[in-house]
Coordinates of C-alpha atoms in Angstrom, one line a residue:
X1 CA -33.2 13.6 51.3
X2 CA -35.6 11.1 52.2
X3 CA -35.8 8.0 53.9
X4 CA -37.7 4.9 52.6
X5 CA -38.8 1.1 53.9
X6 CA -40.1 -1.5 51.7
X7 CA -41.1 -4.9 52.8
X8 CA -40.5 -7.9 50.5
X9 CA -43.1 -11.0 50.2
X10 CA -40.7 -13.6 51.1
X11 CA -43.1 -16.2 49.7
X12 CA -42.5 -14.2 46.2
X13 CA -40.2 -15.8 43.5
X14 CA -38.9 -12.1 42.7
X15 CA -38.8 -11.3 46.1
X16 CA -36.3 -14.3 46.7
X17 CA -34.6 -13.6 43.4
X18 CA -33.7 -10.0 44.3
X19 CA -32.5 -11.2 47.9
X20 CA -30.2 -13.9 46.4
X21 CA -28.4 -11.2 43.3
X22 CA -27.3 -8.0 44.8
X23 CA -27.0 -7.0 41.3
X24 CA -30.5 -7.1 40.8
X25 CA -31.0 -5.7 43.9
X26 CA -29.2 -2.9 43.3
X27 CA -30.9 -2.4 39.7
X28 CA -34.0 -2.7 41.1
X29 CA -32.9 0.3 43.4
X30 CA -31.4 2.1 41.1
X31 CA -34.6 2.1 38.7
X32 CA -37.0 3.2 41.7
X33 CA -35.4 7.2 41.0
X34 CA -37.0 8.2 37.5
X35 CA -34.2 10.9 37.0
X36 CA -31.6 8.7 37.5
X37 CA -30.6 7.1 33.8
X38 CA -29.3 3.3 34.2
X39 CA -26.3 4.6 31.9
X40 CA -25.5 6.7 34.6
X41 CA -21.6 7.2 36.0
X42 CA -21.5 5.8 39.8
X43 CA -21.4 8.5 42.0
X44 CA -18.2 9.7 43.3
X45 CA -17.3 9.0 46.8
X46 CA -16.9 12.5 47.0
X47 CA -19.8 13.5 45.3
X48 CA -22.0 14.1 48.3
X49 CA -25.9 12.4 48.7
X50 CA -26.2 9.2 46.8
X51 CA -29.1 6.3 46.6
X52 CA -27.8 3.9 49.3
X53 CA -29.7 0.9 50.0
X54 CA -29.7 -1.6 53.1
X55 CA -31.8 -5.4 53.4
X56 CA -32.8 -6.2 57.5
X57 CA -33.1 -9.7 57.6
X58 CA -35.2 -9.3 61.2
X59 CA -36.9 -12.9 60.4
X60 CA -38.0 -14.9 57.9
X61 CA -40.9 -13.4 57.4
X62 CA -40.0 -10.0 58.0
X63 CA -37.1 -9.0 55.1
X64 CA -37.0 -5.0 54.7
X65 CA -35.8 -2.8 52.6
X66 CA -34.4 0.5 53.2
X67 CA -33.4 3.5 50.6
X68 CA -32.1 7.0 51.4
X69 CA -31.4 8.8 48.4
X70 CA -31.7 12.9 47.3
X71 CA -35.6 12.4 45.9
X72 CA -38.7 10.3 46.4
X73 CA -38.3 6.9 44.9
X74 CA -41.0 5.0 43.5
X75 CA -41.4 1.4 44.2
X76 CA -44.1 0.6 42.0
X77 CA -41.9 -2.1 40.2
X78 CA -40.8 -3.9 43.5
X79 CA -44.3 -3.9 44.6
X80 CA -45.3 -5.9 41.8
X81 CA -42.1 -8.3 41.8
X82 CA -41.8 -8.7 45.5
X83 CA -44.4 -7.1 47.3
X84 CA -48.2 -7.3 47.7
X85 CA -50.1 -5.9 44.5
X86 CA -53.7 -6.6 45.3
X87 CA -53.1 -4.6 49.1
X88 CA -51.3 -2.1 47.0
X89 CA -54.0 -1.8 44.5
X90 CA -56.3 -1.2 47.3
X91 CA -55.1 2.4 48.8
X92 CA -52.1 1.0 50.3
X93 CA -48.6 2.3 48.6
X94 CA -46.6 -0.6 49.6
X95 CA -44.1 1.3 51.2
X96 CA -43.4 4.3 53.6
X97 CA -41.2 7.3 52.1
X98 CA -40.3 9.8 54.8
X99 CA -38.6 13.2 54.9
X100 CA -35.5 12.8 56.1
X101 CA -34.1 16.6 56.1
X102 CA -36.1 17.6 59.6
X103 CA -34.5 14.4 61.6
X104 CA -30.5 15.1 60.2
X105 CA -31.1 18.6 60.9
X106 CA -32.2 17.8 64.4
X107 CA -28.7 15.9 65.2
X108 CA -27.0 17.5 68.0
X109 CA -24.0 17.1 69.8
X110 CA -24.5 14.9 72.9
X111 CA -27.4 13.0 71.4
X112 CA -27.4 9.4 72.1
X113 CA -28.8 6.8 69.5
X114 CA -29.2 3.1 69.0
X115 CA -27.7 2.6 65.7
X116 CA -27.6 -0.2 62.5
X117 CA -25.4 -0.4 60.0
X118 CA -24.1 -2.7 57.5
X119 CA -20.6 -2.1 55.8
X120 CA -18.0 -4.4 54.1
X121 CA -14.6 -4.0 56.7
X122 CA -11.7 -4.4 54.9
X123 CA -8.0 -3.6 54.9
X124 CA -5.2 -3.7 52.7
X125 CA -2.3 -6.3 53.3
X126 CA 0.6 -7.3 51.0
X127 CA 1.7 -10.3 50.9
X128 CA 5.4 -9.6 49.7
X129 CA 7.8 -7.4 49.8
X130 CA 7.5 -5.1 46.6
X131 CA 3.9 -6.9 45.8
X132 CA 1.1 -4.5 45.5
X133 CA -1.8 -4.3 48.3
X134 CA -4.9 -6.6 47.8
X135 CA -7.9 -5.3 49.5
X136 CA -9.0 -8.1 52.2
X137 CA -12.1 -8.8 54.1
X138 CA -11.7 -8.8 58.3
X139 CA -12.9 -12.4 59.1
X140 CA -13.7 -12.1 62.6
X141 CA -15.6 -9.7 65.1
X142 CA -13.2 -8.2 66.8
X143 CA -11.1 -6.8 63.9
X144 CA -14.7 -6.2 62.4
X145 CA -15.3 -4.1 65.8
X146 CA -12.3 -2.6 65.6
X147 CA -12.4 -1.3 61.9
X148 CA -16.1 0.5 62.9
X149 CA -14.2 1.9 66.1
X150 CA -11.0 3.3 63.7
X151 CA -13.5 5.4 61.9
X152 CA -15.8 6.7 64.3
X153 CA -14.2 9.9 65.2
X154 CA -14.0 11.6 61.7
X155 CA -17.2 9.9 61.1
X156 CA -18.9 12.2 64.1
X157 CA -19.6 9.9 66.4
X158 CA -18.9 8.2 69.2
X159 CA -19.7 4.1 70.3
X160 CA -20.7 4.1 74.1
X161 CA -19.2 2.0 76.4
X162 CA -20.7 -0.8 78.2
X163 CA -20.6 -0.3 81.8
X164 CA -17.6 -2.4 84.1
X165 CA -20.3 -4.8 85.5
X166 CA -21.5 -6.0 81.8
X167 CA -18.0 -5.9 80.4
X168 CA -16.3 -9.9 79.1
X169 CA -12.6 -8.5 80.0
X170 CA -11.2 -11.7 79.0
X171 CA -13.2 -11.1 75.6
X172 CA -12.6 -7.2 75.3
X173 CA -16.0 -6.6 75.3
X174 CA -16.2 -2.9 76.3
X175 CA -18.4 -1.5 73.7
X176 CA -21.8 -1.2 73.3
X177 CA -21.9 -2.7 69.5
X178 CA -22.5 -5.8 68.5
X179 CA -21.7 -7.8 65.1
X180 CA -24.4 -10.0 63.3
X181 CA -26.0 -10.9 60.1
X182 CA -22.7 -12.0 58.5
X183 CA -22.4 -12.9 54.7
X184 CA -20.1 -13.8 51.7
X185 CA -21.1 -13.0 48.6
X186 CA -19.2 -14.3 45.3
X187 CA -20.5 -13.5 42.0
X188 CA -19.8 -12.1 38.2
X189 CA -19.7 -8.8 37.6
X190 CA -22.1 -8.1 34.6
X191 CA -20.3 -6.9 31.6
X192 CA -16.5 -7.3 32.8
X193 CA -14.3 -10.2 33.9
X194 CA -13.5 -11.6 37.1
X195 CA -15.6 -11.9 39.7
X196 CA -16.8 -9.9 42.8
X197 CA -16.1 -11.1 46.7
X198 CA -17.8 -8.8 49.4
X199 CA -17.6 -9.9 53.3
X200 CA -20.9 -8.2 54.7
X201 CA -21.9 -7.8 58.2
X202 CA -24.5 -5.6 60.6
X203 CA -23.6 -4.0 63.3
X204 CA -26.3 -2.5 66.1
X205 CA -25.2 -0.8 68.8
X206 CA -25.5 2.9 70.6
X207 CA -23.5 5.6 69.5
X208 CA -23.3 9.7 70.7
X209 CA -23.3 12.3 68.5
X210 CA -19.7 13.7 68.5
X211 CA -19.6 16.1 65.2
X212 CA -23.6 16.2 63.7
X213 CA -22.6 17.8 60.0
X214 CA -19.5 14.6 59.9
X215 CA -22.6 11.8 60.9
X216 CA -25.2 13.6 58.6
X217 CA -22.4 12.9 55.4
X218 CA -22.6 9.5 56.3
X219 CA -25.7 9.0 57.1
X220 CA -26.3 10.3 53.5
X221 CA -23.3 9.7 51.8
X222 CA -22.5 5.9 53.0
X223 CA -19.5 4.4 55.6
X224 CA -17.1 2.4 53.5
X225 CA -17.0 0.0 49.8
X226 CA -19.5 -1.8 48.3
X227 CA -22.5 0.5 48.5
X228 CA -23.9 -0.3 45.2
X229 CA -23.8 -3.3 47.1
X230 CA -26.3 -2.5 49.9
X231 CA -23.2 -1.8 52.4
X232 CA -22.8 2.0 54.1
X233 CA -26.0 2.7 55.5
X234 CA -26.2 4.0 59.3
X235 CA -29.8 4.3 60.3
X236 CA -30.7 5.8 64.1
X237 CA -33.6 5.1 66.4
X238 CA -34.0 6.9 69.5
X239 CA -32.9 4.7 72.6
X240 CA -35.4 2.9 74.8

């Protein structure tokens, strides 16, 4: 496995047509792996490691993009749409691939980390007896919170809690996890009807390590829908 970051030229037309189509974000992804054919099947949710991608909006100038995924990508094509071609044609790559094998294998039980994800938190409602579910975006933080908190134990971790002097009782603030970065997206799906509705948001918070082989499956398998999307990916950094 191996761990990438990419950062977009904001000033770029194709960097602000990528950021504005997930579609074409995710093509653009999805044609950085050379052994990956674009008439490929998507990959079972059970299939194990799959290309997941996320976009950090950290300022205006500073849009990154993250890939893990089972090979090296190349980014050659995103360099010369939305990146910096002269500095790249000058010695520098234009991105950073890492291996990412040594730092999953060093996950242990106990191990504390600051965390980032974003994810698409949905449930299923019905709104009649006898009517079939609909699949339903949460629309406000705390059931966001709540959804990350529901699957945090099978996932192998754990969210710390803040300590009682930093705690908004009357808010239910306990953990250490924050929700930001939200955004509705509405498009067409290309080649089928109807269209596609996705409720993202990023979460950063601190988390333990509570099962290390569960958290390595999603740190390389994805946490929830829409990952062709750029939703599911958990990165870590140490704390402090």
């Amino acid at each position: 496995m191996y761990l990438t970051r990419f950062r977009l030229n904001t000033a770029r037309t194709g960097a602000r047509r990528l950021l504005s189509s997930p579609q074409s974000m995710h093509a653009a992804v999805m044609s950085s792996y050379p052994e990956l054919l674009p008439t490929a099947a998507p990959v079972p949710a059970t299939a194990g490691p799959r290309v997941l991608w996320r976009v950090d909006r950290n300022a205006s100038a500073e849009v990154l993009l993250f890939l893990v995924g089972p090979s090296q990508p190349d980014l050659t094509h995103l360099v010369e749409q939305a990146g910096w071609p002269a500095a790249a044609a000058s010695g520098t790559a234009g991105w950073q691939t890492y291996r990412y094998a040594p730092f999953l294998e060093g996950l242990d039980k106990g191990g504390t980390w600051n965390f980032r994800l974003t994810a698409n938190p949905v449930h299923s409602v019905r709104n009649a007896d006898g009517a079939p579910t609909k699949r339903t975006a949460h629309l406000n933080a705390r059931h966001q919170v709540r959804w990350l908190l529901e699957r945090q134990e099978p996932c192998g971790f754990r969210i710390l809690t803040k300590p009682e002097e930093r705690r908004h009782t009357e808010h239910r603030d306990e953990h250490q996890v924050v929700v930001r970065d939200q955004c509705g997206m509405d498009f067409g799906k290309q080649g089928a009807k109807g269209r596609v509705t996705i409720k993202t948001v990023t979460y950063d918070g601190r988390l333990e390590v509570t099962d290390p082989d569960a958290l390595r499956r999603v740190l390389t398998g994805g946490l929830g829908k829409a990952k062709a999307y750029g939703c599911g990916l958990m990165t870590l950094a140490p704390v402090g």
